[in-house]
CSV table of C-alpha atoms and ligand atoms in Angstrom, one decimal:
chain,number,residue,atom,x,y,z
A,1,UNK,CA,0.0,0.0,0.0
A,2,UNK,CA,1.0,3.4,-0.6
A,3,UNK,CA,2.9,5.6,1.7
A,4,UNK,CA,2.0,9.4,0.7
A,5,UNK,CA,0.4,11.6,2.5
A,6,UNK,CA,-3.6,11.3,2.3
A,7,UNK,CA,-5.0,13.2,-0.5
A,8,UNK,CA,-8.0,15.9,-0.2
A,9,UNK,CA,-10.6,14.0,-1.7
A,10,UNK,CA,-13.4,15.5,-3.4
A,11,UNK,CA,-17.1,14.2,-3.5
A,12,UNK,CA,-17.5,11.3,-5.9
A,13,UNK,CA,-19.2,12.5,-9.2
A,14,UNK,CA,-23.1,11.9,-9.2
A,15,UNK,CA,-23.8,7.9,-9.7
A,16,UNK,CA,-20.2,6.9,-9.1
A,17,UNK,CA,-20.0,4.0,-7.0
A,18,UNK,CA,-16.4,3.6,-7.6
A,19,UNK,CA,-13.0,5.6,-8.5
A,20,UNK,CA,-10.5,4.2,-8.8
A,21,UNK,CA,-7.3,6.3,-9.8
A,22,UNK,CA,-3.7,5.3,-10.8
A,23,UNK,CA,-3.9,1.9,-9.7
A,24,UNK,CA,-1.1,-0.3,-9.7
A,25,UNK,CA,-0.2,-3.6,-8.8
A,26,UNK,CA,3.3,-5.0,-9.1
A,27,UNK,CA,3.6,-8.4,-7.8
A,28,UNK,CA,7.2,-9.7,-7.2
A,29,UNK,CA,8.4,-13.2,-8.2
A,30,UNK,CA,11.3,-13.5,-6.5
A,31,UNK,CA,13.9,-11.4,-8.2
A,32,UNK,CA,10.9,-10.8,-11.3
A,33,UNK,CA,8.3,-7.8,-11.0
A,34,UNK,CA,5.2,-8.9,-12.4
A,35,UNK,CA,3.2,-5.3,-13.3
A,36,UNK,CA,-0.6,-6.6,-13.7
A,37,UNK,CA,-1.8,-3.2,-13.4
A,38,UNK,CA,0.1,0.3,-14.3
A,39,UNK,CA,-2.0,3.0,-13.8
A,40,UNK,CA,-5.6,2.5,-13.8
A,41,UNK,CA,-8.1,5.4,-14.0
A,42,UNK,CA,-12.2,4.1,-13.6
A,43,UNK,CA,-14.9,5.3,-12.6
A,44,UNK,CA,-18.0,2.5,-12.2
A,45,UNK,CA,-22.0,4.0,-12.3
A,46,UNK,CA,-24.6,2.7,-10.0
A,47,UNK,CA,-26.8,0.5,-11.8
A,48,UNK,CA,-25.0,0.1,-14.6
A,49,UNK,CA,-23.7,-3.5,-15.9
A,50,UNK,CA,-20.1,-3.5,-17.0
A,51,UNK,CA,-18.4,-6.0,-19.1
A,52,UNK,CA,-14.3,-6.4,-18.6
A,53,UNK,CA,-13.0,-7.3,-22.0
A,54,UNK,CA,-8.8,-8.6,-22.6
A,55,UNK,CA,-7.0,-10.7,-23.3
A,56,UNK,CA,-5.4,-13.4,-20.5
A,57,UNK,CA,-2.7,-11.9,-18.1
A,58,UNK,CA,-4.3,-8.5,-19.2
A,59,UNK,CA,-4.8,-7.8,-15.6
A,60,UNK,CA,-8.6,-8.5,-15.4
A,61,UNK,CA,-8.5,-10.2,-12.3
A,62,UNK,CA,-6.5,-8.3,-10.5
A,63,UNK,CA,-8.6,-5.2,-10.8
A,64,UNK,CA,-11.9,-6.6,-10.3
A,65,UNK,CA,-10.4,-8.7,-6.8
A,66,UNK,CA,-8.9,-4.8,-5.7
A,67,UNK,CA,-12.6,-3.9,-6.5
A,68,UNK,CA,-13.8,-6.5,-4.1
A,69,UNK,CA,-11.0,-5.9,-1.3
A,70,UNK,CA,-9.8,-9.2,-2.1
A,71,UNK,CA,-6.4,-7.5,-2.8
A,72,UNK,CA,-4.9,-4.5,-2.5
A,73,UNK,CA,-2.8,-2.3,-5.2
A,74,UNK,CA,1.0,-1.0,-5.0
A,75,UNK,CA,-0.3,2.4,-5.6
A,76,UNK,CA,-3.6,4.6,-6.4
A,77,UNK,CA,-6.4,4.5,-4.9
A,78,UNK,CA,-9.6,2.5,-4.8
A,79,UNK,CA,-12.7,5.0,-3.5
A,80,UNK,CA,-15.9,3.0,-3.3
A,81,UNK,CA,-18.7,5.4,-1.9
A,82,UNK,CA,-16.5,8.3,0.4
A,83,UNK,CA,-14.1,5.6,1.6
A,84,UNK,CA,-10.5,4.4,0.8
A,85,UNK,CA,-10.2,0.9,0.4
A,86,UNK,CA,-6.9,1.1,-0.3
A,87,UNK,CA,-6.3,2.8,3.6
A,88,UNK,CA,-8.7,0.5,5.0
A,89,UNK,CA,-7.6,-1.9,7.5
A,90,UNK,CA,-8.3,-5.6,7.1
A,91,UNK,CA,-11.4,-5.5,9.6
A,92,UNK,CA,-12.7,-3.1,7.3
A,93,UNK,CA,-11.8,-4.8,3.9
A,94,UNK,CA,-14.1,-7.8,5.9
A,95,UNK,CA,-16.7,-5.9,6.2
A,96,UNK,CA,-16.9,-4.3,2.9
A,97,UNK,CA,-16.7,-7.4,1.3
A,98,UNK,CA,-19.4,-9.3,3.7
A,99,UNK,CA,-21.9,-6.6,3.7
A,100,UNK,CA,-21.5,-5.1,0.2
A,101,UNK,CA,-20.0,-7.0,-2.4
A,102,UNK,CA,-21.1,-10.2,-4.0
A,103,UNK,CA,-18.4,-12.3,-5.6
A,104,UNK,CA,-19.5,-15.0,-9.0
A,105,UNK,CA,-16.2,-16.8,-10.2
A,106,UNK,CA,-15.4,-19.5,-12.6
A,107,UNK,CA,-16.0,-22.5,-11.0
A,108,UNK,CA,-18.7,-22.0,-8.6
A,109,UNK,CA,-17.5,-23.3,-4.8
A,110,UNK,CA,-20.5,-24.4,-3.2
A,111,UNK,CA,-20.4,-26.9,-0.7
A,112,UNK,CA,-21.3,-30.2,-1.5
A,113,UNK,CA,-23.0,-31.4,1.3
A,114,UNK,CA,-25.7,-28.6,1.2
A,115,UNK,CA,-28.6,-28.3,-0.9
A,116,UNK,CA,-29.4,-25.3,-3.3
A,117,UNK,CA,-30.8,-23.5,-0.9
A,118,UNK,CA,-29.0,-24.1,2.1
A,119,UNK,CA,-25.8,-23.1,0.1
A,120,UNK,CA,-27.6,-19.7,-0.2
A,121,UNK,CA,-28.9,-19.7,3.5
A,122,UNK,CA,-25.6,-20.0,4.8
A,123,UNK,CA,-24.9,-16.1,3.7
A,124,UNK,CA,-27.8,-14.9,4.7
A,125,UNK,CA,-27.1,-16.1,8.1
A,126,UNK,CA,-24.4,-13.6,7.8
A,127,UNK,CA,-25.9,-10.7,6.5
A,128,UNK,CA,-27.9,-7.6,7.2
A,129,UNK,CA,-30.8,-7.1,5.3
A,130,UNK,CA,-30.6,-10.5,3.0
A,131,UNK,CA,-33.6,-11.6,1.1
A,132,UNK,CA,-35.3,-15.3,1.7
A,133,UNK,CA,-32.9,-17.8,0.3
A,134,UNK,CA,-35.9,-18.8,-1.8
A,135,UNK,CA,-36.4,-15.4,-3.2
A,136,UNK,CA,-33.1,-14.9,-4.8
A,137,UNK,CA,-33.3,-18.9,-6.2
A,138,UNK,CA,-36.3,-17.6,-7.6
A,139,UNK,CA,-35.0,-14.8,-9.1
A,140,UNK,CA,-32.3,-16.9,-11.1
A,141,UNK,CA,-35.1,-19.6,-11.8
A,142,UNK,CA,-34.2,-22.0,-9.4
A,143,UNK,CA,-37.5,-22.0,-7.6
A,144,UNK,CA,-38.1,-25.9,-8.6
A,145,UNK,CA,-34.5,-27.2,-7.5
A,146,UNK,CA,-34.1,-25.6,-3.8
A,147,UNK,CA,-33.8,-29.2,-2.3
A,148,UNK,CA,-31.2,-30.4,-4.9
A,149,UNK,CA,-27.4,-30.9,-4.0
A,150,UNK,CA,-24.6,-29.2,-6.6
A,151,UNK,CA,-24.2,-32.9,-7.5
A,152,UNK,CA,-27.8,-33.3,-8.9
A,153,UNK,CA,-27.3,-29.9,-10.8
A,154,UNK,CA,-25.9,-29.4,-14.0
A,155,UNK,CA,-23.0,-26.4,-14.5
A,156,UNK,CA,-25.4,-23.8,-15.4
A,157,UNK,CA,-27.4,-24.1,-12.5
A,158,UNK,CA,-24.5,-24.6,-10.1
A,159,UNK,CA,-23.6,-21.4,-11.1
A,160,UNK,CA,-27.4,-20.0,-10.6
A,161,UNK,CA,-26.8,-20.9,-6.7
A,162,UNK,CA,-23.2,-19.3,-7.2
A,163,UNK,CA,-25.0,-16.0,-8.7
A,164,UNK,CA,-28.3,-16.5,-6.1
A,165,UNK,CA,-25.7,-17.0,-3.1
A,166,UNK,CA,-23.8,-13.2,-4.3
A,167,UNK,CA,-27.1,-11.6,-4.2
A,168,UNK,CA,-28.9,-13.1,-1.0
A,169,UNK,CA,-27.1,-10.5,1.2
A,170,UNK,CA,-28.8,-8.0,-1.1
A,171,UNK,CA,-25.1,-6.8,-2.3
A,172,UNK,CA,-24.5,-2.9,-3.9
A,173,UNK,CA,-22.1,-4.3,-6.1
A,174,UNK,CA,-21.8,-7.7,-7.8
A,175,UNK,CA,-18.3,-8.9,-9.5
A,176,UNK,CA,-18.1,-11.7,-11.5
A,177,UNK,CA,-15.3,-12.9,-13.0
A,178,UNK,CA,-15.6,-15.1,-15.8
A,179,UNK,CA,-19.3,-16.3,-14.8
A,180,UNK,CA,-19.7,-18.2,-18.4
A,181,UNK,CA,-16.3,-19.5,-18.7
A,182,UNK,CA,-16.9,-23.2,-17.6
A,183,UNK,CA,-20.4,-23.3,-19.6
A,184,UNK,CA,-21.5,-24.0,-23.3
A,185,UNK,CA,-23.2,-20.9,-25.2
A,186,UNK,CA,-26.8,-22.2,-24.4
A,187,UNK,CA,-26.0,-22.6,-20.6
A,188,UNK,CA,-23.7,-19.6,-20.3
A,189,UNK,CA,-26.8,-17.2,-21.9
A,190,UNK,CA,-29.1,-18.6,-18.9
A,191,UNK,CA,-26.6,-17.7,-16.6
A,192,UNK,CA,-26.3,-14.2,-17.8
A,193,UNK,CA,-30.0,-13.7,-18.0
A,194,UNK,CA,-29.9,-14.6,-14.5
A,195,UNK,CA,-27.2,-11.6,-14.5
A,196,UNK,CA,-29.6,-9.3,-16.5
A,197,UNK,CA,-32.2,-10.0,-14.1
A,198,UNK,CA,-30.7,-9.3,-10.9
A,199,UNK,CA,-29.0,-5.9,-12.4
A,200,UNK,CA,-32.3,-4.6,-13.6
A,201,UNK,CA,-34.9,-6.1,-11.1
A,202,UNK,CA,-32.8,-5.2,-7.8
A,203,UNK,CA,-30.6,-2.2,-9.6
A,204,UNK,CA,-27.2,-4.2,-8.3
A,205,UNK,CA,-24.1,-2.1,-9.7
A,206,UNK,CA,-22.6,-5.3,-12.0
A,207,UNK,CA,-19.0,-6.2,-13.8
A,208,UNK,CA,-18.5,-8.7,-15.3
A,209,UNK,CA,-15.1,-10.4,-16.5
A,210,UNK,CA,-15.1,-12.4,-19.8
A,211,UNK,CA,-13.0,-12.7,-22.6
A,212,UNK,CA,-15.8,-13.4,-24.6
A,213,UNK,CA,-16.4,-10.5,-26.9
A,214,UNK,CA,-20.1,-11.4,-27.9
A,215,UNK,CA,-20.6,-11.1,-24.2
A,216,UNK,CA,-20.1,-7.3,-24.5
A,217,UNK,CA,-23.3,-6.4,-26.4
A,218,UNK,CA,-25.3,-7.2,-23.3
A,219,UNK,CA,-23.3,-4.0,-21.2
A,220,UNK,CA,-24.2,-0.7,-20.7
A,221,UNK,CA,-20.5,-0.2,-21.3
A,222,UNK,CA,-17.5,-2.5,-22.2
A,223,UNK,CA,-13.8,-1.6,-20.6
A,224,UNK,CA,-11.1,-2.9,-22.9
A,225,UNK,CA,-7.8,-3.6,-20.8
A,226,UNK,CA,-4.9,-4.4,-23.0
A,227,UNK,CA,-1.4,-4.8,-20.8
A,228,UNK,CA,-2.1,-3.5,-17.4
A,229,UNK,CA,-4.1,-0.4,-19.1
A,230,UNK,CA,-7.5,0.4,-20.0
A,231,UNK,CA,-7.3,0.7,-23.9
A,232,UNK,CA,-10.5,2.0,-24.6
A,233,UNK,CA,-13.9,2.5,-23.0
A,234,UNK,CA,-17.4,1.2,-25.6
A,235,UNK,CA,-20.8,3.3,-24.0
A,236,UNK,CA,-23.4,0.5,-25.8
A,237,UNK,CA,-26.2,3.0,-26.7
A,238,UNK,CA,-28.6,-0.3,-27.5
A,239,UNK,CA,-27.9,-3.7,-25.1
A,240,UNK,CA,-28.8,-6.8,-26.3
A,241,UNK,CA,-30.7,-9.5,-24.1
A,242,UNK,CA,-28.8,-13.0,-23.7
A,243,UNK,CA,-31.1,-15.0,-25.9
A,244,UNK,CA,-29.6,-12.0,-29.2
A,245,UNK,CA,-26.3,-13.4,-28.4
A,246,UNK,CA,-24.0,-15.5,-30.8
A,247,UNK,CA,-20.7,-17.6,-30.1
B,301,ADP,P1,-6.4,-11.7,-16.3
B,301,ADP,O1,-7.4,-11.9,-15.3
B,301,ADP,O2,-6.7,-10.5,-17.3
B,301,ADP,O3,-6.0,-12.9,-17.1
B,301,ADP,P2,-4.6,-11.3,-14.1
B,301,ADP,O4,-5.1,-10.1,-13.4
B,301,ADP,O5,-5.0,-12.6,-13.5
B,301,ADP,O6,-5.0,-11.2,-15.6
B,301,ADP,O7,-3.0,-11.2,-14.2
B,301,ADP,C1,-2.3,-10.1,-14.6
B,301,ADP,C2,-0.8,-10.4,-14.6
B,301,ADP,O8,-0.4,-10.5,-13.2
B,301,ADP,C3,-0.4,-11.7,-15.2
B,301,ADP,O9,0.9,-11.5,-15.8
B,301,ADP,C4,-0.4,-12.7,-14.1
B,301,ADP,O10,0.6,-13.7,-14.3
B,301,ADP,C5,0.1,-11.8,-12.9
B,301,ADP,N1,-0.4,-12.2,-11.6
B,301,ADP,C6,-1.7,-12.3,-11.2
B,301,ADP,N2,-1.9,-12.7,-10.0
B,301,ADP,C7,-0.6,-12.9,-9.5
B,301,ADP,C8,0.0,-13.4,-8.3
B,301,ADP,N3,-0.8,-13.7,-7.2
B,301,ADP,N4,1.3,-13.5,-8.2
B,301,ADP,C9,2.1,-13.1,-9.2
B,301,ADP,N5,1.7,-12.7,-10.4
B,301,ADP,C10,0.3,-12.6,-10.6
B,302,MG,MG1,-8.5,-13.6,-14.8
């Protein structure tokens, strides 16, 4: 983390839910510096749904886990609402993450000995102002399968529990990297409906990691990071549902 003196921070711009600003992260390898991010400048909207774009070892990850106060940068500075993740201690990075972030990855870590919807009852538990475990199985259309173990589900709807277990806790931000990256086409568009669904029925603040570029037509905007950099920013005036997908 950074050692400079604290910077006189101004109000975040209307709908900003996060600035980020010069972000690095150098990670060393023994006598090797790894730079995975160099400088990153973003700002993310509420509401909006974000798609992450670039190629592997692009630095993807690493941004969207600094996002999520899974990790913290070399340098910059991470604002999420009027607070500094990146001078937040690690009781604080806990609670950010437990009380406002929901996390989707790749593969989809439930826990095999729990049904659907006890996978999904074991954050709510946890959490402030969570919705039924039911509710949010609903939502991804998992209403029918609540009783089912990960082992009688098929990858898609794994990943529905993955995706209904983020958004129990009723989350301000959802972060999901590579959500589709396990699944077929025809599973991975049911999964993002279930994406779709929960940004515009709930209003949840979404990105969304792929390196699928069909994927982007479905953003309100598409952040290109090439190299450690953001390369170029895509505002999608028209989004296209799922099911108008093609790969
Ligand atoms: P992406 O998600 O776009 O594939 P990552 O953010 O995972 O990219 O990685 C960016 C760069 O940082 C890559 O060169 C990767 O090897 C390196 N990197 C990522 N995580 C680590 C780590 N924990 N230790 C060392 N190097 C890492
Ligand atoms: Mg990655």
């Amino acid at each position: 983390m950074s050692q400079d003196k604290k910077p006189a921070h101004e109000p975040l711009a209307e709908g900003v839910v996060f600035h980020a600003h010069g972000v690095t992260k150098v990670y060393q390898m023994g006598e090797v510096q790894v730079h995975a991010l160099r400088g990153v400048d973003l700002d993310l909207y509420r509401g909006e749904f974000t798609v992450l774009l670039g190629a592997s070892g692009s630095g993807k990850s690493t941004l969207l886990n600094i996002l999520g106060g899974l990790d913290t940068p070399t340098d910059g500075h991470v604002y999420y609402g009027d607070r500094d993740l990146t001078r937040a201690s690690e009781r604080e990075l806990t609670e950010y993450r437990r009380y406002h972030v929901g996390f989707v990855f790749q593969f989809y870590n439930l826990i095999p000995s729990l049904t659907a919807l006890e996978n999904v009852a074991v954050v709510t538990e946890i959490a402030k102002a969570p919705m039924r475990p039911e509710e949010a199985l609903q939502l991804v259309g998992l209403g029918e399968r609540l009783d089912h173990f990960p082992a009688q589900l098929s990858g898609g709807e794994q990943q529905r529990v993955a995706i209904a277990r983020a958004i129990a806790k009723q989350p301000d931000v959802l972060l999901c990297d590579e959500p589709t990256g396990a699944l077929d086409s025809k599973t991975g568009i049911v999964v993002l409906e279930a994406l779709q669904r929960v940004n515009q029925e709930l209003g949840t603040t979404t990105a969304v990691i792929t390196h699928n570029t069909d994927i982007a037509q479905m953003a309100d905007r598409v952040i290109y990071l090439a190299d450690g950099l953001i390369s170029k920013v895509q505002v999608n005036e028209t989004r296209l549902a799922p099911r108008e997908l093609k790969w």
